[in-house]
PDB file of C-alpha atoms in Angstrom:
ATOM      1  CA  MET A   1    -135.558   9.690 170.320  1.00  0.00           C
ATOM      2  CA  GLN A   2    -137.992   6.961 169.645  1.00  0.00           C
ATOM      3  CA  ASN A   3    -138.986   4.534 172.309  1.00  0.00           C
ATOM      4  CA  TYR A   4    -139.364   1.029 170.970  1.00  0.00           C
ATOM      5  CA  ASP A   5    -141.686  -1.170 172.936  1.00  0.00           C
ATOM      6  CA  TYR A   6    -140.273  -4.667 172.439  1.00  0.00           C
ATOM      7  CA  ASP A   7    -141.446  -7.679 174.389  1.00  0.00           C
ATOM      8  CA  PRO A   8    -139.119 -10.715 174.092  1.00  0.00           C
ATOM      9  CA  ASN A   9    -141.964 -12.946 175.240  1.00  0.00           C
ATOM     10  CA  SER A  10    -144.210 -12.007 172.353  1.00  0.00           C
ATOM     11  CA  ALA A  11    -145.463 -14.700 170.017  1.00  0.00           C
ATOM     12  CA  GLY A  12    -143.439 -13.309 167.120  1.00  0.00           C
ATOM     13  CA  ALA A  13    -140.145 -13.504 169.021  1.00  0.00           C
ATOM     14  CA  VAL A  14    -140.823 -17.034 170.219  1.00  0.00           C
ATOM     15  CA  ALA A  15    -141.811 -18.117 166.712  1.00  0.00           C
ATOM     16  CA  GLY A  16    -138.632 -16.584 165.288  1.00  0.00           C
ATOM     17  CA  VAL A  17    -136.423 -18.409 167.779  1.00  0.00           C
ATOM     18  CA  MET A  18    -138.233 -21.699 167.150  1.00  0.00           C
ATOM     19  CA  ALA A  19    -137.832 -21.244 163.390  1.00  0.00           C
ATOM     20  CA  LEU A  20    -134.108 -20.602 163.838  1.00  0.00           C
ATOM     21  CA  ILE A  21    -133.741 -23.722 165.977  1.00  0.00           C
ATOM     22  CA  GLY A  22    -135.660 -25.748 163.383  1.00  0.00           C
ATOM     23  CA  VAL A  23    -133.508 -24.466 160.538  1.00  0.00           C
ATOM     24  CA  MET A  24    -130.318 -25.299 162.443  1.00  0.00           C
ATOM     25  CA  LEU A  25    -131.555 -28.683 163.629  1.00  0.00           C
ATOM     26  CA  VAL A  26    -132.281 -30.116 160.175  1.00  0.00           C
ATOM     27  CA  PRO A  27    -128.654 -29.990 158.885  1.00  0.00           C
ATOM     28  CA  ILE A  28    -127.353 -31.313 162.209  1.00  0.00           C
ATOM     29  CA  ILE A  29    -129.673 -34.328 162.017  1.00  0.00           C
ATOM     30  CA  ILE A  30    -128.685 -34.922 158.378  1.00  0.00           C
ATOM     31  CA  PHE A  31    -124.968 -34.796 159.294  1.00  0.00           C
ATOM     32  CA  ILE A  32    -125.508 -37.247 162.155  1.00  0.00           C
ATOM     33  CA  LEU A  33    -127.425 -39.654 159.897  1.00  0.00           C
ATOM     34  CA  ILE A  34    -124.751 -39.542 157.187  1.00  0.00           C
ATOM     35  CA  THR A  35    -122.023 -40.213 159.776  1.00  0.00           C
ATOM     36  CA  VAL A  36    -123.928 -43.106 161.387  1.00  0.00           C
ATOM     37  CA  ILE A  37    -124.660 -44.692 157.992  1.00  0.00           C
ATOM     38  CA  GLY A  38    -120.961 -44.446 157.114  1.00  0.00           C
ATOM     39  CA  LYS A  39    -119.968 -46.033 160.437  1.00  0.00           C
ATOM     40  CA  TRP A  40    -122.562 -48.756 159.860  1.00  0.00           C
ATOM     41  CA  LYS A  41    -120.874 -49.729 156.580  1.00  0.00           C
ATOM     42  CA  VAL A  42    -117.386 -49.548 158.140  1.00  0.00           C
ATOM     43  CA  TYR A  43    -118.474 -51.975 160.860  1.00  0.00           C
ATOM     44  CA  GLU A  44    -120.072 -54.337 158.328  1.00  0.00           C
ATOM     45  CA  LYS A  45    -116.868 -54.396 156.257  1.00  0.00           C
ATOM     46  CA  ALA A  46    -115.012 -55.508 159.384  1.00  0.00           C
ATOM     47  CA  GLY A  47    -117.506 -58.321 159.974  1.00  0.00           C
ATOM     48  CA  LYS A  48    -119.222 -56.638 162.916  1.00  0.00           C
ATOM     49  CA  PRO A  49    -122.918 -55.767 163.197  1.00  0.00           C
ATOM     50  CA  GLY A  50    -123.678 -52.454 161.531  1.00  0.00           C
ATOM     51  CA  TRP A  51    -126.417 -51.589 164.013  1.00  0.00           C
ATOM     52  CA  ALA A  52    -123.676 -51.200 166.632  1.00  0.00           C
ATOM     53  CA  ALA A  53    -123.113 -47.706 165.224  1.00  0.00           C
ATOM     54  CA  LEU A  54    -126.464 -46.700 166.738  1.00  0.00           C
ATOM     55  CA  ILE A  55    -125.742 -47.591 170.367  1.00  0.00           C
ATOM     56  CA  PRO A  56    -123.558 -45.006 172.136  1.00  0.00           C
ATOM     57  CA  ILE A  57    -121.136 -47.007 174.302  1.00  0.00           C
ATOM     58  CA  TYR A  58    -121.402 -50.264 172.372  1.00  0.00           C
ATOM     59  CA  THR A  59    -120.168 -48.503 169.229  1.00  0.00           C
ATOM     60  CA  TRP A  60    -116.827 -47.851 170.955  1.00  0.00           C
ATOM     61  CA  ILE A  61    -116.653 -51.448 172.210  1.00  0.00           C
ATOM     62  CA  VAL A  62    -117.122 -52.717 168.646  1.00  0.00           C
ATOM     63  CA  MET A  63    -114.537 -50.243 167.350  1.00  0.00           C
ATOM     64  CA  LEU A  64    -112.053 -51.514 169.959  1.00  0.00           C
ATOM     65  CA  GLU A  65    -112.719 -55.077 168.776  1.00  0.00           C
ATOM     66  CA  ILE A  66    -112.110 -54.024 165.171  1.00  0.00           C
ATOM     67  CA  VAL A  67    -108.743 -52.443 165.996  1.00  0.00           C
ATOM     68  CA  GLY A  68    -107.753 -55.294 168.325  1.00  0.00           C
ATOM     69  CA  LYS A  69    -107.512 -53.358 171.573  1.00  0.00           C
ATOM     70  CA  PRO A  70    -108.813 -54.542 174.959  1.00  0.00           C
ATOM     71  CA  ILE A  71    -112.405 -53.730 175.870  1.00  0.00           C
ATOM     72  CA  TRP A  72    -111.366 -52.041 179.126  1.00  0.00           C
ATOM     73  CA  TRP A  73    -110.090 -49.120 177.032  1.00  0.00           C
ATOM     74  CA  VAL A  74    -113.706 -47.956 176.902  1.00  0.00           C
ATOM     75  CA  ILE A  75    -113.255 -46.840 180.524  1.00  0.00           C
ATOM     76  CA  LEU A  76    -110.522 -44.477 179.354  1.00  0.00           C
ATOM     77  CA  PHE A  77    -113.049 -42.817 177.040  1.00  0.00           C
ATOM     78  CA  PHE A  78    -114.835 -41.412 180.110  1.00  0.00           C
ATOM     79  CA  ILE A  79    -111.800 -39.817 181.783  1.00  0.00           C
ATOM     80  CA  PRO A  80    -111.541 -36.121 180.883  1.00  0.00           C
ATOM     81  CA  CYS A  81    -108.523 -35.153 178.745  1.00  0.00           C
ATOM     82  CA  VAL A  82    -107.417 -38.798 178.554  1.00  0.00           C
ATOM     83  CA  ASN A  83    -110.485 -39.575 176.443  1.00  0.00           C
ATOM     84  CA  ILE A  84    -109.413 -37.182 173.683  1.00  0.00           C
ATOM     85  CA  ILE A  85    -106.080 -38.958 173.300  1.00  0.00           C
ATOM     86  CA  PHE A  86    -107.506 -42.482 173.354  1.00  0.00           C
ATOM     87  CA  ILE A  87    -110.443 -41.726 171.058  1.00  0.00           C
ATOM     88  CA  ILE A  88    -108.143 -40.197 168.436  1.00  0.00           C
ATOM     89  CA  TRP A  89    -105.708 -43.105 168.901  1.00  0.00           C
ATOM     90  CA  THR A  90    -108.527 -45.621 168.387  1.00  0.00           C
ATOM     91  CA  ILE A  91    -109.759 -43.825 165.270  1.00  0.00           C
ATOM     92  CA  ASN A  92    -106.166 -43.772 163.990  1.00  0.00           C
ATOM     93  CA  LEU A  93    -105.903 -47.536 164.516  1.00  0.00           C
ATOM     94  CA  LEU A  94    -109.229 -47.961 162.729  1.00  0.00           C
ATOM     95  CA  SER A  95    -108.051 -46.025 159.693  1.00  0.00           C
ATOM     96  CA  LYS A  96    -104.829 -48.059 159.661  1.00  0.00           C
ATOM     97  CA  SER A  97    -106.927 -51.246 159.863  1.00  0.00           C
ATOM     98  CA  TYR A  98    -108.333 -50.164 156.516  1.00  0.00           C
ATOM     99  CA  GLY A  99    -104.900 -49.357 155.083  1.00  0.00           C
ATOM    100  CA  GLN A 100    -105.153 -45.584 155.483  1.00  0.00           C
ATOM    101  CA  SER A 101    -102.656 -43.086 156.879  1.00  0.00           C
ATOM    102  CA  GLU A 102    -102.751 -40.455 159.603  1.00  0.00           C
ATOM    103  CA  GLY A 103    -104.162 -37.945 157.135  1.00  0.00           C
ATOM    104  CA  PHE A 104    -107.291 -40.052 156.843  1.00  0.00           C
ATOM    105  CA  THR A 105    -107.492 -40.136 160.641  1.00  0.00           C
ATOM    106  CA  ILE A 106    -107.517 -36.343 160.708  1.00  0.00           C
ATOM    107  CA  GLY A 107    -110.358 -36.454 158.207  1.00  0.00           C
ATOM    108  CA  LEU A 108    -112.329 -38.946 160.318  1.00  0.00           C
ATOM    109  CA  VAL A 109    -111.909 -36.771 163.416  1.00  0.00           C
ATOM    110  CA  LEU A 110    -112.503 -33.316 161.920  1.00  0.00           C
ATOM    111  CA  LEU A 111    -114.726 -34.056 158.899  1.00  0.00           C
ATOM    112  CA  GLY A 112    -116.436 -37.272 159.939  1.00  0.00           C
ATOM    113  CA  VAL A 113    -119.557 -36.511 157.915  1.00  0.00           C
ATOM    114  CA  ILE A 114    -117.423 -36.820 154.768  1.00  0.00           C
ATOM    115  CA  PHE A 115    -114.770 -39.393 155.710  1.00  0.00           C
ATOM    116  CA  TRP A 116    -116.929 -42.056 157.448  1.00  0.00           C
ATOM    117  CA  PRO A 117    -119.020 -42.603 154.283  1.00  0.00           C
ATOM    118  CA  ILE A 118    -115.846 -42.554 152.167  1.00  0.00           C
ATOM    119  CA  LEU A 119    -114.384 -45.329 154.326  1.00  0.00           C
ATOM    120  CA  GLY A 120    -117.677 -47.241 154.488  1.00  0.00           C
ATOM    121  CA  PHE A 121    -118.801 -47.030 150.872  1.00  0.00           C
ATOM    122  CA  GLY A 122    -115.380 -46.768 149.224  1.00  0.00           C
ATOM    123  CA  SER A 123    -113.275 -49.630 147.926  1.00  0.00           C
ATOM    124  CA  TYR A 124    -111.179 -49.793 151.098  1.00  0.00           C
ATOM    125  CA  GLN A 125    -110.785 -53.306 152.495  1.00  0.00           C
ATOM    126  CA  TYR A 126    -110.551 -54.261 156.134  1.00  0.00           C
ATOM    127  CA  LEU A 127    -107.024 -55.582 156.654  1.00  0.00           C
ATOM    128  CA  GLY A 128    -107.438 -56.502 160.315  1.00  0.00           C
ATOM    129  CA  PRO A 129    -105.979 -55.236 163.559  1.00  0.00           C
ATOM    130  CA  SER A 130    -102.536 -56.495 162.594  1.00  0.00           C
ATOM    131  CA  ALA A 131    -102.534 -53.923 159.796  1.00  0.00           C
ATOM    132  CA  ALA A 132    -103.082 -51.237 162.408  1.00  0.00           C
ATOM    133  CA  GLU A 133    -100.070 -52.446 164.351  1.00  0.00           C
ATOM    134  CA  ALA A 134     -97.981 -52.635 161.176  1.00  0.00           C
ATOM    135  CA  GLY A 135     -98.649 -49.027 160.312  1.00  0.00           C
ATOM    136  CA  GLY A 136    -101.729 -49.528 158.180  1.00  0.00           C
ATOM    137  CA  LEU A 137    -100.157 -50.250 154.831  1.00  0.00           C
ATOM    138  CA  ARG A 138     -99.716 -53.706 153.388  1.00  0.00           C
ATOM    139  CA  PRO A 139     -96.099 -54.783 153.398  1.00  0.00           C
ATOM    140  CA  LYS A 140     -94.465 -54.622 150.004  1.00  0.00           C
ATOM    141  CA  ASP A 141     -92.162 -57.557 149.382  1.00  0.00           C
ATOM    142  CA  PRO A 142     -89.797 -56.979 146.448  1.00  0.00           C
ATOM    143  CA  PHE A 143     -89.215 -60.738 146.158  1.00  0.00           C
ATOM    144  CA  ASN A 144     -92.908 -61.634 145.972  1.00  0.00           C
ATOM    145  CA  PRO A 145     -93.864 -62.300 142.352  1.00  0.00           C
ATOM    146  CA  ASN A 146     -97.557 -62.312 143.253  1.00  0.00           C
ATOM    147  CA  PRO A 147     -99.056 -59.093 144.608  1.00  0.00           C
ATOM    148  CA  ASN A 148    -102.353 -60.911 145.296  1.00  0.00           C
ATOM    149  CA  ASN A 149    -100.946 -62.842 148.249  1.00  0.00           C
ATOM    150  CA  TYR A 150     -98.274 -60.883 150.028  1.00  0.00           C
ATOM    151  CA  GLN A 151     -98.160 -63.301 152.965  1.00  0.00           C
ATOM    152  CA  ASP A 152     -97.283 -66.507 151.126  1.00  0.00           C
ATOM    153  CA  PRO A 153     -95.806 -66.036 147.649  1.00  0.00           C
ATOM    154  CA  PHE A 154     -95.199 -69.780 147.251  1.00  0.00           C
ATOM    155  CA  SER A 155     -98.779 -70.907 147.896  1.00  0.00           C
ATOM    156  CA  ASN A 156    -100.432 -73.116 145.272  1.00  0.00           C
ATOM    157  CA  ASN A 157    -103.575 -71.004 145.545  1.00  0.00           C
ATOM    158  CA  ASN A 158    -101.883 -68.027 143.919  1.00  0.00           C
ATOM    159  CA  PRO A 159    -102.606 -67.342 140.271  1.00  0.00           C
ATOM    160  CA  PRO A 160     -99.500 -67.116 138.096  1.00  0.00           C
ATOM    161  CA  PRO A 161     -98.027 -63.618 137.799  1.00  0.00           C
ATOM    162  CA  GLN A 162     -98.954 -61.739 134.673  1.00  0.00           C
ATOM    163  CA  ALA A 163     -96.258 -60.280 132.507  1.00  0.00           C
TER     164      ALA A 163
END
């Protein structure tokens, strides 16, 4: 049998571990930057400051304002087990505020690095917190001849319907 003399404190071992950490850290930082940039654009679409995506607790306060929930909900984000439910609920309300369904919420929670930029840079419009309460989708009125203004079909500001 051979006796290997291996010292885990040797310079080679330390350099190998540091290289591994460096290789793993670069993609993590890139993923975080992509997610924050996507959140920045989502906040700007809602008329809120985009830089709020950079500040840890303030980002949740701004998100609560976007979805129309009380600011004291941020306290619930610090209670173990309760925070998971309320964070997912808030993200669900956010996706509904942009007219998206629960499937998009799952994407924001599990694949945020992909879905936050899609929501921020895509053609999705902020519909407001009332859209979140209404289920996220704009109401379809079969009697409204003008799809441009679903709230007031008889307004003089509406362009005539096209045949």
